[in-house]
Short mmCIF file of C-alpha atoms and ligand atoms in Angstrom, two decimals:
data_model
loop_
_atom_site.label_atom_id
_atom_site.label_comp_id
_atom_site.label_asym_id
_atom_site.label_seq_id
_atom_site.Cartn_x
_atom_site.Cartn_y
_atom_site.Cartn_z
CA UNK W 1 -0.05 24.07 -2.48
CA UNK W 2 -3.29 22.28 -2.85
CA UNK W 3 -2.87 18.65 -2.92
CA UNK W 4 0.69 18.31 -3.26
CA UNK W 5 2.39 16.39 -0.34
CA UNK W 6 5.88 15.51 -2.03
CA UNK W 7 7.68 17.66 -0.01
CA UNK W 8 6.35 16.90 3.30
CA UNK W 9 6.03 13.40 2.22
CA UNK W 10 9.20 13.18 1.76
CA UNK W 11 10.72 15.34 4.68
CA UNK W 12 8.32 13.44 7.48
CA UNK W 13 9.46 10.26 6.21
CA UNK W 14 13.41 10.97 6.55
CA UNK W 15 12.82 12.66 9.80
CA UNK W 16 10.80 9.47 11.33
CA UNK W 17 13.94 7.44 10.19
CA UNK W 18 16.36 9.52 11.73
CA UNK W 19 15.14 9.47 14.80
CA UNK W 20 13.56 6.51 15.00
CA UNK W 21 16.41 3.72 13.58
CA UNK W 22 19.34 6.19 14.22
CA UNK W 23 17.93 7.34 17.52
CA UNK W 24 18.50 10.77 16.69
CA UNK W 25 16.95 13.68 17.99
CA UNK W 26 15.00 15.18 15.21
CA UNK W 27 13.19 18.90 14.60
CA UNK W 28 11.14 18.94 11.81
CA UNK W 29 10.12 22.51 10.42
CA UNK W 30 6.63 22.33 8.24
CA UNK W 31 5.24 25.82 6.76
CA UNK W 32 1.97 23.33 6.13
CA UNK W 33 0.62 21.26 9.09
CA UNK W 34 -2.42 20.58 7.67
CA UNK W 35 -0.77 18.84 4.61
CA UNK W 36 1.45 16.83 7.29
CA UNK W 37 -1.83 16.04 9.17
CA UNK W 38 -3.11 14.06 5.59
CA UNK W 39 -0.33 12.14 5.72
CA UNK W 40 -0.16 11.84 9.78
CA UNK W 41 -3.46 12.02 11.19
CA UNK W 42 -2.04 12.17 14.60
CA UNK W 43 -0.11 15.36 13.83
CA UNK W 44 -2.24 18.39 14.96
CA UNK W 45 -2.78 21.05 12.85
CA UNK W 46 -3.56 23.46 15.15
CA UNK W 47 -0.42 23.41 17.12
CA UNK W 48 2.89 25.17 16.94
CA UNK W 49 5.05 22.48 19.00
CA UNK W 50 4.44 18.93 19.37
CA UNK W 51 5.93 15.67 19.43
CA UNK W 52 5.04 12.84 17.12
CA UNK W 53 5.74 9.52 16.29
CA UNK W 54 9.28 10.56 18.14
CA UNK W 55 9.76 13.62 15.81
CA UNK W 56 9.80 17.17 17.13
CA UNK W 57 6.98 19.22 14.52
CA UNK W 58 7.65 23.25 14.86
CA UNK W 59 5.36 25.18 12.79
CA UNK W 60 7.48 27.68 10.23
CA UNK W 61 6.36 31.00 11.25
CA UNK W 62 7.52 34.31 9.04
CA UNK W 63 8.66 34.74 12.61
CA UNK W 64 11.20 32.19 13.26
CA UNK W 65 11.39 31.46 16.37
CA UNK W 66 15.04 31.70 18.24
CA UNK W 67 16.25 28.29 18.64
CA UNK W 68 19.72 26.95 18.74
CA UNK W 69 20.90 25.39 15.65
CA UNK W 70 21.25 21.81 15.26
CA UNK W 71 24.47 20.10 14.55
CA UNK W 72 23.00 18.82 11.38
CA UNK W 73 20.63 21.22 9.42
CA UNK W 74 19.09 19.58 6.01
CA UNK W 75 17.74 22.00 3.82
CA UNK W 76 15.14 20.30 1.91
CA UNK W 77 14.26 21.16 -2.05
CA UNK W 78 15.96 24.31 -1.72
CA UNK W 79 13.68 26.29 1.15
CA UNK W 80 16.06 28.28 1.89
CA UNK W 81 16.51 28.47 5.68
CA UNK W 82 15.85 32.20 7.48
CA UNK W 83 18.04 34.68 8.13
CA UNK W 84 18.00 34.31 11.86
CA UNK W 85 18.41 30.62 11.68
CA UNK W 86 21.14 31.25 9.43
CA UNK W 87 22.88 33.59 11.79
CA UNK W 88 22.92 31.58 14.50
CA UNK W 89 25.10 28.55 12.54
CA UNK W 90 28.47 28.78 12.15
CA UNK W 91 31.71 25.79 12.21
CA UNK W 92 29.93 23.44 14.07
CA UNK W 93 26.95 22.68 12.00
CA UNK W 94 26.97 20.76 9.02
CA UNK W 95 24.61 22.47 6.53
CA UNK W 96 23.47 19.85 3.70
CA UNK W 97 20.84 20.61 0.72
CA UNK W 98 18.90 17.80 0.06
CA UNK W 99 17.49 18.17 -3.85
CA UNK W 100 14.83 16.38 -6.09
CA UNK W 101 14.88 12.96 -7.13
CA UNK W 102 15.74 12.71 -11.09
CA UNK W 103 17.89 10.27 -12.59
CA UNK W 104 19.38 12.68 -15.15
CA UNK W 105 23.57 11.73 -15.51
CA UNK W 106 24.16 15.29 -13.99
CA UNK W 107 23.03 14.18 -10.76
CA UNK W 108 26.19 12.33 -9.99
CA UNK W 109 28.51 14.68 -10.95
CA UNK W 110 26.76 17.39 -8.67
CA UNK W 111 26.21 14.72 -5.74
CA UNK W 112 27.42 16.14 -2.95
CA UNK W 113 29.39 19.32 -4.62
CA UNK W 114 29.69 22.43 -2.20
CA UNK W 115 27.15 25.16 -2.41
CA UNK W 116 29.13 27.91 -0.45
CA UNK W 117 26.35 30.42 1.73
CA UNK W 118 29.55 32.67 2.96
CA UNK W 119 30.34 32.45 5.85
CA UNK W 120 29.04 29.16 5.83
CA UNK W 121 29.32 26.02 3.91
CA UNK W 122 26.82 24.12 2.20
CA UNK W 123 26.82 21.03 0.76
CA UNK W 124 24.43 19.59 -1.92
CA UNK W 125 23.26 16.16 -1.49
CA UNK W 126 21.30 14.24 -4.43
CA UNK W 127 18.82 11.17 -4.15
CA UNK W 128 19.11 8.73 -6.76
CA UNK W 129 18.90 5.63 -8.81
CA UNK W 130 23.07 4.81 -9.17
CA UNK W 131 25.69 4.26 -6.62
CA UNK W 132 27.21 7.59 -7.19
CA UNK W 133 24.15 9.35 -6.04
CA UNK W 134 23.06 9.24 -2.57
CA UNK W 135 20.42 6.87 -3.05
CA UNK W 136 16.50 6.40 -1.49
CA UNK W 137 14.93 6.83 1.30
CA UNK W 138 14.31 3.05 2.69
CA UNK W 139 13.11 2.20 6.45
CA UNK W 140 14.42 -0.74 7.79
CA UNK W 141 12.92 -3.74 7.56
CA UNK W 142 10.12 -2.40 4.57
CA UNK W 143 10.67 -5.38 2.51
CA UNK W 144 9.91 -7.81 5.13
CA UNK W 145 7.09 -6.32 5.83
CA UNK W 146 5.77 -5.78 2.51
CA UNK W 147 5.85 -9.57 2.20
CA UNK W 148 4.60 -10.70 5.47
CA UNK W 149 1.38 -8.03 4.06
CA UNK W 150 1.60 -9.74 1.16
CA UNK W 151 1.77 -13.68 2.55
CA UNK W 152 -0.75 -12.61 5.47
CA UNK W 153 -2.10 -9.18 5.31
CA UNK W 154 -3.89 -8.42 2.38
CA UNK W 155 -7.67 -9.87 3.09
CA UNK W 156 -7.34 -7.50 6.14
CA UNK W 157 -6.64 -5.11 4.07
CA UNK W 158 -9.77 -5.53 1.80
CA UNK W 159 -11.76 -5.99 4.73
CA UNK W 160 -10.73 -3.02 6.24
CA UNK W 161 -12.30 -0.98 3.30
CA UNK W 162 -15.08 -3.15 2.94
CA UNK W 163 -14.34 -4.58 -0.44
CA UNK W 164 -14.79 -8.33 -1.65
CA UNK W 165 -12.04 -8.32 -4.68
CA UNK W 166 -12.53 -11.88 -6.98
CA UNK W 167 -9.25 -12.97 -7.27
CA UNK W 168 -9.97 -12.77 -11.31
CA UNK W 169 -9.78 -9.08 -11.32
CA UNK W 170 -6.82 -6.70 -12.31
CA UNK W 171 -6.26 -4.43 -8.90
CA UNK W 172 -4.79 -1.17 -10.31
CA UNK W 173 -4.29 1.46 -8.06
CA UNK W 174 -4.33 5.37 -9.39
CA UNK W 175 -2.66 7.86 -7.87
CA UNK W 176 -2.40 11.18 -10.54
CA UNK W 177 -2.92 14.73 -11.90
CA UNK W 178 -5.47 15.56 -14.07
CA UNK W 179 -5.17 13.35 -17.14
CA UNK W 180 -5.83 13.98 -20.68
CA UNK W 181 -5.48 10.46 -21.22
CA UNK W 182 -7.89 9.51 -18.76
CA UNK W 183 -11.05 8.66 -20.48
CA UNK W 184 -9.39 6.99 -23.51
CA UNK W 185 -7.66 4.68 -20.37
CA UNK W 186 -11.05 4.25 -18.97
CA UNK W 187 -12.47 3.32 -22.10
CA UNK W 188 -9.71 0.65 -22.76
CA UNK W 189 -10.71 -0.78 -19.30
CA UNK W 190 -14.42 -0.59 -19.91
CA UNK W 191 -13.83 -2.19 -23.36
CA UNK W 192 -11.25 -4.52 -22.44
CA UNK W 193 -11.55 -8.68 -21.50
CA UNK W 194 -9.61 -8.09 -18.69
CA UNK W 195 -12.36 -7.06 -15.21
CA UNK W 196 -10.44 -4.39 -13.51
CA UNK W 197 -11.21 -2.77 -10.20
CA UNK W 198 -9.66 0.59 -9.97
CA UNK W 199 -9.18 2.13 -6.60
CA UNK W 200 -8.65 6.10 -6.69
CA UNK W 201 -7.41 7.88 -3.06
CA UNK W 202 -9.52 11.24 -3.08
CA UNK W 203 -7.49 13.47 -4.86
CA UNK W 204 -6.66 15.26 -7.78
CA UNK W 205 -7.51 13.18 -10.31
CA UNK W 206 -11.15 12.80 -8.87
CA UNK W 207 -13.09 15.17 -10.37
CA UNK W 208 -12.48 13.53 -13.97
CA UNK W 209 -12.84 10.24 -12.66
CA UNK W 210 -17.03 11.58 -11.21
CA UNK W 211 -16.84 13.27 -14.77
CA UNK W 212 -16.64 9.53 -16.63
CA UNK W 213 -19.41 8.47 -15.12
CA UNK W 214 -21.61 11.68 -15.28
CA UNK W 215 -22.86 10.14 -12.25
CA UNK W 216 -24.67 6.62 -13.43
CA UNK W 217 -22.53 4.88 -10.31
CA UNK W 218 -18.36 3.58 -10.94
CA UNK W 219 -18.64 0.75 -13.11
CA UNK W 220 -19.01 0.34 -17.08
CA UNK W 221 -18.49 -2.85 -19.29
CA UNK W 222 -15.31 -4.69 -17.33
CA UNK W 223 -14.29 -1.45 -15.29
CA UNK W 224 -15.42 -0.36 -11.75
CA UNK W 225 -13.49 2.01 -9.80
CA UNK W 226 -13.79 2.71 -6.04
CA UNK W 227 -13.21 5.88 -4.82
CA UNK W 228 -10.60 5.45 -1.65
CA UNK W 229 -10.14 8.04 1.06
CA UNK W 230 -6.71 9.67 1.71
CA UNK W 231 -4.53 7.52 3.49
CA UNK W 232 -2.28 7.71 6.01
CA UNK W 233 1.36 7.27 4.88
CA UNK W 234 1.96 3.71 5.81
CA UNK W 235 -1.53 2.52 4.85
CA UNK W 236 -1.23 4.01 1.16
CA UNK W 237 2.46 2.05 1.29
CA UNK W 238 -0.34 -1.19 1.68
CA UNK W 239 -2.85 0.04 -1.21
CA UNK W 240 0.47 0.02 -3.07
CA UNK W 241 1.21 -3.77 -2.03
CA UNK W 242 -2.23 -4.66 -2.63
CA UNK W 243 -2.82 -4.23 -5.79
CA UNK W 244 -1.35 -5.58 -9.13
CA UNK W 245 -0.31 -2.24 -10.91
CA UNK W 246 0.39 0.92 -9.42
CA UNK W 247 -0.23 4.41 -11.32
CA UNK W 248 1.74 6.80 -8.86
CA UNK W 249 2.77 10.71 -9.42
CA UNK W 250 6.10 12.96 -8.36
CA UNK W 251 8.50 11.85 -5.95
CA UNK W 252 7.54 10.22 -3.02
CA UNK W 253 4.72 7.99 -4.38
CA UNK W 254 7.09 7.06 -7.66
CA UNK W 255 9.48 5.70 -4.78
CA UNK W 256 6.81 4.23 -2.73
CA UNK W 257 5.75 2.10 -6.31
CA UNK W 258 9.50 0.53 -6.73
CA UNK W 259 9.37 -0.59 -3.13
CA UNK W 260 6.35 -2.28 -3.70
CA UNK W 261 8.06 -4.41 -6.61
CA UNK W 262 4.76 -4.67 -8.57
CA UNK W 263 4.42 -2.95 -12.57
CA UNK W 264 3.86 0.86 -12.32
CA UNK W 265 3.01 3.72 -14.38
CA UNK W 266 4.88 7.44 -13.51
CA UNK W 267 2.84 10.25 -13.97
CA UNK W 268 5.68 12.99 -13.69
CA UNK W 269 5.15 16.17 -12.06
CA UNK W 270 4.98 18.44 -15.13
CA UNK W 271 7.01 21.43 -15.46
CA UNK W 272 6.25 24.38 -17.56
CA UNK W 273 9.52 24.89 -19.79
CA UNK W 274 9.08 20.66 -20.28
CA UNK W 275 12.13 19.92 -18.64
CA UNK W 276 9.99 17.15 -17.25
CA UNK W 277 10.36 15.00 -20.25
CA UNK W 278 13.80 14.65 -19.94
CA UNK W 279 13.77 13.30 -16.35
CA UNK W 280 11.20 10.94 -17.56
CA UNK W 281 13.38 9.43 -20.53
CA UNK W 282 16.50 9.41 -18.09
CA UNK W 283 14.67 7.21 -15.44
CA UNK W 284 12.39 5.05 -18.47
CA UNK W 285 16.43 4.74 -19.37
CA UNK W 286 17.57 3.35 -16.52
CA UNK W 287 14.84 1.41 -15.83
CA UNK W 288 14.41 -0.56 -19.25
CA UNK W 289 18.01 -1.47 -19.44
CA UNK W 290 17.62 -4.84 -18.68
CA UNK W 291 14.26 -5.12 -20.18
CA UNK W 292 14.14 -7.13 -23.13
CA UNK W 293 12.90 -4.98 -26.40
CA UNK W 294 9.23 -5.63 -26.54
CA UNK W 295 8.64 -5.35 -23.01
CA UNK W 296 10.80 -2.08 -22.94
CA UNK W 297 8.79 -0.65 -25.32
CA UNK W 298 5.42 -1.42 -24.28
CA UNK W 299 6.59 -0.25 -20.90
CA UNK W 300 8.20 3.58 -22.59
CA UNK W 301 5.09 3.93 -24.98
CA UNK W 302 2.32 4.04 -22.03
CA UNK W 303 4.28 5.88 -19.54
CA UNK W 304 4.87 8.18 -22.64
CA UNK W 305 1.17 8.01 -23.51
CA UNK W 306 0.40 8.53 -19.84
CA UNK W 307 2.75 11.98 -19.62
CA UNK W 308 0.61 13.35 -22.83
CA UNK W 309 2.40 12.52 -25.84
CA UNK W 310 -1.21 12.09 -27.54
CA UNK W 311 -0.45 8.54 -29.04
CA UNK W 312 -3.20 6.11 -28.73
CA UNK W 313 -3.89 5.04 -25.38
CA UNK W 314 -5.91 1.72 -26.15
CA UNK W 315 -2.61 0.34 -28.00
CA UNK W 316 -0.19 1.08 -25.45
CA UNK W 317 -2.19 -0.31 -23.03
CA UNK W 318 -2.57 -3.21 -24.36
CA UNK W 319 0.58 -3.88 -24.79
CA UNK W 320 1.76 -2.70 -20.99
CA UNK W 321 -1.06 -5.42 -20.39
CA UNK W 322 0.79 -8.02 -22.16
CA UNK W 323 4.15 -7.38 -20.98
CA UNK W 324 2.72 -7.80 -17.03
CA UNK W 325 4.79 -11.04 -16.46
CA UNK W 326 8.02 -9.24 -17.57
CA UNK W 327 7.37 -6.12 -15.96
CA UNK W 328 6.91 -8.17 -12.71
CA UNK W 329 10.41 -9.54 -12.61
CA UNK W 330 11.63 -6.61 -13.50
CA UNK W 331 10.01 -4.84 -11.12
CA UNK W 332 11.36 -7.55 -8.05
CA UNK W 333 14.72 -7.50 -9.44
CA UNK W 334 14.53 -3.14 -9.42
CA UNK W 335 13.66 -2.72 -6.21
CA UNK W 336 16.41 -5.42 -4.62
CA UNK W 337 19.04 -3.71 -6.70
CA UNK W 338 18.34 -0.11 -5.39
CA UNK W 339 17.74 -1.00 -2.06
CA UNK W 340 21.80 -1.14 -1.51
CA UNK W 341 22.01 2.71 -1.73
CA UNK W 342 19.98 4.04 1.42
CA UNK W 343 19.96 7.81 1.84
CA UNK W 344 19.61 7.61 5.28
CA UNK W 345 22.89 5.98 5.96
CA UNK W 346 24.17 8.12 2.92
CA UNK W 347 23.68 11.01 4.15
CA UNK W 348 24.81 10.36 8.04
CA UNK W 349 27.78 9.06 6.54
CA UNK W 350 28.34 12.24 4.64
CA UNK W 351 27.65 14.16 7.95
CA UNK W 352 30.12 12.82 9.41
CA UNK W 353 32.48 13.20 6.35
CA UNK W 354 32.12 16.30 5.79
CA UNK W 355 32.60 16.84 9.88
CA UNK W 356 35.92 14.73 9.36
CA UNK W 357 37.12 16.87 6.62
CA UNK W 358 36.72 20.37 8.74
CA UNK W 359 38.68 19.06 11.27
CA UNK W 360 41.99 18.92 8.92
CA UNK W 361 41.40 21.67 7.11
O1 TRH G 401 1.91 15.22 -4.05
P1 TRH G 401 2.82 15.01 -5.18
O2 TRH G 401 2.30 15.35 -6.49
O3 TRH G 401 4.14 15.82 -4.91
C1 TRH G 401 4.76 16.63 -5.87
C2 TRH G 401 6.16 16.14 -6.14
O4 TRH G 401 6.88 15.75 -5.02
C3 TRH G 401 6.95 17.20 -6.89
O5 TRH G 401 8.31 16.80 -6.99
C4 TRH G 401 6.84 18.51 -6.15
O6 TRH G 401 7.57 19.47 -6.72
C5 TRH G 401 5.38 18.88 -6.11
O7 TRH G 401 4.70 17.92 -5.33
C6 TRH G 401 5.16 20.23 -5.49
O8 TRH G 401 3.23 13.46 -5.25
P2 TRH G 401 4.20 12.58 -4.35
O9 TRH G 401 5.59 13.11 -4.40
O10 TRH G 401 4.01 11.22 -4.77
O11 TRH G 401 3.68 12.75 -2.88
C7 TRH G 401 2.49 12.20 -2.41
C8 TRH G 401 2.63 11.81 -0.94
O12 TRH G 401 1.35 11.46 -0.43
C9 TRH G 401 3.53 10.60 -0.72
O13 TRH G 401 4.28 10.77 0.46
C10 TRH G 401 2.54 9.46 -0.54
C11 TRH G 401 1.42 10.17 0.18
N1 TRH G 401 0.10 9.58 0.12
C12 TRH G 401 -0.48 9.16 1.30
O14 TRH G 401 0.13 9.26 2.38
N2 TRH G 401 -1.75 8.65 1.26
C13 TRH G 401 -2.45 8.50 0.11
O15 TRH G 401 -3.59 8.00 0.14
C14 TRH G 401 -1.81 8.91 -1.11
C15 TRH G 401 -2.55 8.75 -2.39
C16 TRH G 401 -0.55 9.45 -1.07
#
């Protein structure tokens, strides 16, 4: 797909952990190296094997190439794995299915349920927000890091793109699909008494953003936006540090925004049937719980507002805008409290579970 790195996002960052804090040996299929080389720039497109940053990248071919199974296979988002591969795996391999993110209550009854592929086994295995799922992905050490950024880091990090930021302006970062709400939201900047500097990675939502400004420069009244280029994984982890609200879209980069413990807005990945809005109210569930009642409104309305509902935009902003203090704590406290469920460990654990339970059977 054009411009849609979820799924490698996702898969390149488990398979770096794996082998690099687990020391594992790691194979990483990707039907799309040139969406892996966004993310990576040192991944080469062009080539079928290669090593990087201690991960082994084959290229999926229609052709699959004969290889011996590994002793753990993760099926990611349901790819389904190909025949060959398939007939080459047998009681030795543990076969798990790693699914979407959603924080719908069916998750945890489903986490980590059998999904027989006689003659083999399979075994589903869900991310998620509770202890009964099997958590998020989390490298070691992120948190520290994020804050040593934040203590020392971040006028590097201006400097590297060349920007002076005033320390009086509202950083918002915007990461999103085309947006019906867009211009309203630009409007409520431009209009607002609050200077904001938002910073868009090429992408998606860039055409509308050129659109607003039919091409008279990026700033109007108290908005200016600078257009960013596509970063590298880690360095878009620092735009997400950086600045003081974070508009992020799917699954990776909705992850990415928790981590960074700063206020964020989820644009959700929108599904035809609107099965989307369901995921959206199950996670603005879990997420508000502990938010007092004005600032868990304010926080529901935009990210409502923001997924289309077709409510005013310039009064849930404005009050998202006012409940920034809350939504800060909240936002700390969020990101401590899910960062005791790593999938990583989760799901070697589970490996070696499900290993355990073959050998009595
Ligand atoms: O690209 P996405 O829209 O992915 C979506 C969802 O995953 C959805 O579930 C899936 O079904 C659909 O694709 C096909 O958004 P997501 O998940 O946030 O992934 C973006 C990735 O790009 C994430 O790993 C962060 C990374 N990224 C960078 O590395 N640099 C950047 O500058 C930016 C903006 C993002």
């Amino acid at each position: 797909m054009v411009d849609n790195y979820g799924d490698i996002g996702v898969c390149w960052r488990l398979a770096r952990q794996l082998a690099n804090e687990f020391g594992l040996s790691v194979r990483l299929w990707v039907d799309d190296l040139r969406s892996l080389s966004m993310l990576c720039p040192e991944a080469d497109a062009a080539l079928d094997i290669q090593r990087c940053r201690g991960v082994e990248v084959r290229l999926w071919e229609k052709a699959f190439p004969e290889v011996d199974p590994s002793d753990l296979v993760i099926e990611t988002f349901s790819c389904m794995l190909p025949e060959s591969y398939m007939a080459r795996m047998g009681a030795s391999q543990v076969w798990i299915n790693l699914e979407y993110l959603s924080a719908e209550g069916w998750v945890e009854g489903c986490h980590k349920l059998p999904s027989p592929r006689p003659p083999l086994d399979r075994h589903f295995f869900f991310p998620g927000f509770t202890r009964k799922t099997g958590g998020l992905i989390l490298e070691e050490g992120l948190f520290a890091k994020r804050d040593a950024f934040l203590k020392e880091g971040i006028g590097g990090f201006w400097r590297s793109l060349q920007m002076d930021v005033p320390p009086d302006t509202l950083k918002v970062s915007l990461f999103a699909y085309e947006n019906a709400a867009l211009f309203e939201l630009f409007d409520a900047w431009a209009n607002g008494f609050q200077k904001i500097l938002c910073l868009v990675p090429e992408g998606r939502i860039l055409p509308q953003v050129m659109s607003y400004f039919a091409g008279e420069g990026f700033s109007r009244g108290n908005l200016q936006v600078a257009v960013l280029p596509f970063f590298e994984q880690e360095k878009y982890d620092e735009l997400l540090w950086a600045s003081d609200i974070n508009f992020v879209r799917g699954e990776d980069s909705f992850v990415r925004a928790q981590w960074a413990g700063k206020p964020f807005v989820w644009q959700i990945y929108p599904q035809q049937d609107g099965v989307h809005w369901d995921k959206l109210e199950a996670f603005l569930n879990l997420y508000c719980g502990r938010l007092s009642r004005p600032e868990a409104n304010a926080l529901r309305n935009f990210w409502e507002v923001w997924n289309g509902n077709g409510h005013s935009v310039v009064h849930a902003w404005s009050e998202f805008l006012s409940a920034r203090a809350e939504l800060e704590r909240r936002a700390m406290v969020w990101a401590d409290e899910l960062s005791e469920n790593n999938l990583a460990l989760n799901l070697l654990d589970y490996f070696q579970e499900v290993g355990t339970m073959r050998a009595f059977k």
